[in-house]
C-alpha positions as a printed NumPy array, in Angstrom:
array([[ -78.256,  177.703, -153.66 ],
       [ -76.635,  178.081, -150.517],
       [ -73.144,  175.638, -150.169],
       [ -75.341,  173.505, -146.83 ],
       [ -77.467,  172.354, -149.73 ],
       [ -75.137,  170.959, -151.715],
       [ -74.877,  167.275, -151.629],
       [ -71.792,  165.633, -151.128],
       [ -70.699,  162.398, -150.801],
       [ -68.559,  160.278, -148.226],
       [ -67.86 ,  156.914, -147.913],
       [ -66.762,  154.602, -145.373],
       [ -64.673,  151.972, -145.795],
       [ -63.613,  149.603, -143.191],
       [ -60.149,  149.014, -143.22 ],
       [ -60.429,  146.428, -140.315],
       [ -62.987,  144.043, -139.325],
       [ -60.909,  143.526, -135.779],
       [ -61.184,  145.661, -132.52 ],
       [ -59.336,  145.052, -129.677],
       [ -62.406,  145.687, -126.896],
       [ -65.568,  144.582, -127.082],
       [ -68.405,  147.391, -126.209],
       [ -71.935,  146.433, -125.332],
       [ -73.055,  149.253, -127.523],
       [ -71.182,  148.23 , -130.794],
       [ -72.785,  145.427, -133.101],
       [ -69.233,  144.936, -133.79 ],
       [ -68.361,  144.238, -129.615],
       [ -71.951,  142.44 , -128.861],
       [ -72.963,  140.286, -132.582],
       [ -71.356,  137.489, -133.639],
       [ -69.481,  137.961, -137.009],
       [ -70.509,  141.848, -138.12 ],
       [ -68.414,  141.604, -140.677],
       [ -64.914,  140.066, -142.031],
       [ -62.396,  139.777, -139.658],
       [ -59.351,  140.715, -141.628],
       [ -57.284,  144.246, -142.534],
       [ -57.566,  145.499, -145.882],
       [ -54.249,  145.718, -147.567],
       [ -52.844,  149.036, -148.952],
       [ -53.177,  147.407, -152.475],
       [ -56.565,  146.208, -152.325],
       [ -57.517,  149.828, -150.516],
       [ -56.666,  151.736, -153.899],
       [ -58.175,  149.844, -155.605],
       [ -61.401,  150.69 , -154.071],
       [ -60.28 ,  154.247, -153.648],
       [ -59.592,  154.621, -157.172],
       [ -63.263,  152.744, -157.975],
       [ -64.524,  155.224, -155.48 ],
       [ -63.089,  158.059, -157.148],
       [ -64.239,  157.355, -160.504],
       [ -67.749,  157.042, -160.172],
       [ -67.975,  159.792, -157.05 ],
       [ -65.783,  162.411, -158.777],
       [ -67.47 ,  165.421, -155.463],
       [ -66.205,  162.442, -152.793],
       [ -66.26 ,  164.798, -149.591],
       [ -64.717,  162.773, -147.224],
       [ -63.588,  158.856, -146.858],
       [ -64.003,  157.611, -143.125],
       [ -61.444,  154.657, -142.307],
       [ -63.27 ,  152.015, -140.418],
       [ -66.493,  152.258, -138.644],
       [ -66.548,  149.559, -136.735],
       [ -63.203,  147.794, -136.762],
       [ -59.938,  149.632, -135.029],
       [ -57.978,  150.989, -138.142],
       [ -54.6  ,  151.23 , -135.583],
       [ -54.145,  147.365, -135.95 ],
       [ -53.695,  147.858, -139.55 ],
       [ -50.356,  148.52 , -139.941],
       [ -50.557,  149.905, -143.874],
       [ -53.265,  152.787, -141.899],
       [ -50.644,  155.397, -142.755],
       [ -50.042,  154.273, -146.279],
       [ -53.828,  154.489, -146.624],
       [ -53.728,  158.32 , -145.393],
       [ -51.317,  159.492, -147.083],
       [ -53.317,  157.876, -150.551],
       [ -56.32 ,  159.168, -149.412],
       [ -55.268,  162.768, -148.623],
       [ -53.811,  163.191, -152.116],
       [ -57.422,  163.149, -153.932],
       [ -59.903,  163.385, -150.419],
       [ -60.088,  164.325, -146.843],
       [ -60.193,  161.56 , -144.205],
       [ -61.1  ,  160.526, -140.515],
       [ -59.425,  157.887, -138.762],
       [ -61.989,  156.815, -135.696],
       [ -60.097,  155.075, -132.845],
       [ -60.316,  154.061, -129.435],
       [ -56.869,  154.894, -128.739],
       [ -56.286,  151.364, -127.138],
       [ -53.449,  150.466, -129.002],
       [ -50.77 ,  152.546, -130.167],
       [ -49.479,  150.826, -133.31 ],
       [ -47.811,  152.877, -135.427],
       [ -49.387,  155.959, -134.271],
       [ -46.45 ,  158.163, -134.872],
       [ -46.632,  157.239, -138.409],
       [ -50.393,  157.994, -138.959],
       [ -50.216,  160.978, -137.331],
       [ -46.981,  161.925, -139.749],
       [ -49.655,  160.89 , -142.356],
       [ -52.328,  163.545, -141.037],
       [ -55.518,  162.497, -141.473],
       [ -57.854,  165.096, -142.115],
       [ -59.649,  164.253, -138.755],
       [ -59.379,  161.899, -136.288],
       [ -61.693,  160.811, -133.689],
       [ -60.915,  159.332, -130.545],
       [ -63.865,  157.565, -129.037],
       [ -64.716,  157.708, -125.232],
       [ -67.568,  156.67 , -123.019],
       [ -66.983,  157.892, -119.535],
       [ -63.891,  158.492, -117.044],
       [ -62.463,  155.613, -114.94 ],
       [ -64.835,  152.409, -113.782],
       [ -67.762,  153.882, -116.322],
       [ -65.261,  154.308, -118.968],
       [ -64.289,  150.631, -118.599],
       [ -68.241,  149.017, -118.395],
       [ -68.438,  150.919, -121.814],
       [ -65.547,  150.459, -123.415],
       [ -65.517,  145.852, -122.318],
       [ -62.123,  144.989, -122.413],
       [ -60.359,  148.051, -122.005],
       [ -58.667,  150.239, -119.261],
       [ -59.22 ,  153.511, -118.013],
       [ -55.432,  153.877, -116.898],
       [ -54.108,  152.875, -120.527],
       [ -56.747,  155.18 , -122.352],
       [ -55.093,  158.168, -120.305],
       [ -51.562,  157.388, -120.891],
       [ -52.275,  157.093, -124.73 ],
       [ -54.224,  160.579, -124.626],
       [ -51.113,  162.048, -123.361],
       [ -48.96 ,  159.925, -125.8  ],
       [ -51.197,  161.158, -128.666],
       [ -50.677,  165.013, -127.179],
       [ -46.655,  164.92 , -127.166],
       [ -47.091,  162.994, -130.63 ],
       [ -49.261,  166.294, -131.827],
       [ -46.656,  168.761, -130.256],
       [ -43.894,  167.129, -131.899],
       [ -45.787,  166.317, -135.126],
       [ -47.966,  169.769, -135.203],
       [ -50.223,  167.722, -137.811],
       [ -52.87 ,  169.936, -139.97 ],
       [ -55.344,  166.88 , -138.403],
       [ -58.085,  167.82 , -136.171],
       [ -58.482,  166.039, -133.117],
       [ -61.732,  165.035, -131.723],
       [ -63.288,  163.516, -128.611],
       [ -66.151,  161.927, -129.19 ],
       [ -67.901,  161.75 , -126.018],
       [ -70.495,  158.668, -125.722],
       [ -73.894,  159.672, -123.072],
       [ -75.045,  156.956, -121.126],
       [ -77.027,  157.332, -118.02 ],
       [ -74.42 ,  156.511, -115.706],
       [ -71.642,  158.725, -117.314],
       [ -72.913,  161.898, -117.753],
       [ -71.533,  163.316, -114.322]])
């Protein structure tokens, strides 16, 4: 059996049900109430990480937040470090906010994704709320963080396609 075939298991579990923008392509930026609004509390999170753990013993891979902005959490590098102990985990972001950021990425997150949907005006008709200007400064924020840090994390763009941002 080849190791591709092999299933394995990851969860997500949202660690915040608040963003700071609201996106047009998000149910969390464009529905009314997609889920509770609050942060989950380090406490409550191992809980369900220990739950987790117990009855997925091959857990691959634990994604914080999928919807919600894990930076305004402030236990989010609490939660990594728990997490990386027993399983690997993503942090997905938008980078908006920079709350405690030097601590998570101290915490090094297995991965962490940094969402983006286009470069100046298109970035900001795609990402409601936000600024082009303050995404930028917080890219190069992140990079002197990652030269000064030199985390094991892997950074990742993730690049959103939309007809009017693929130029």
């Amino acid at each position: 059996i080849s190791y591709i075939r092999i299933p394995r298991p990851e969860a997500v579990i949202n660690i915040s049900g608040k963003c700071n923008i609201k996106c047009p392509s998000c149910p969390q930026g464009n529905m009314i109430k997609l889920q509770a609004e609050g942060l989950m509390a380090a406490s409550v999170y191992k809980q369900v990480l220990d739950k987790l753990l117990r009855e997925l013993p091959a857990l691959a891979g634990i994604e914080l937040s999928q919807w919600g902005e894990p930076l305004m959490n402030p236990d989010l590098a609490e939660i990594i470090q728990m997490t990386e102990v027993t399983t690997p985990c993503t942090v997905s972001t938008n980078l908006l906010i920079l709350n405690n950021l030097e601590s998570v990425i101290k915490a090094a997150p297995s991965q962490m994704i940094i969402s983006t949907s286009g470069f100046g005006k298109s970035y900001e008709i795609h990402h409601a709320g936000a600024s082009w200007q303050i995404f930028r400064d917080h890219i190069y924020y992140l990079k002197e963080l990652i030269e000064k840090i030199n985390p094991k994390t892997e950074f990742i763009i993730l690049y959103h396609l939309y007809r009017n941002n693929q130029n």
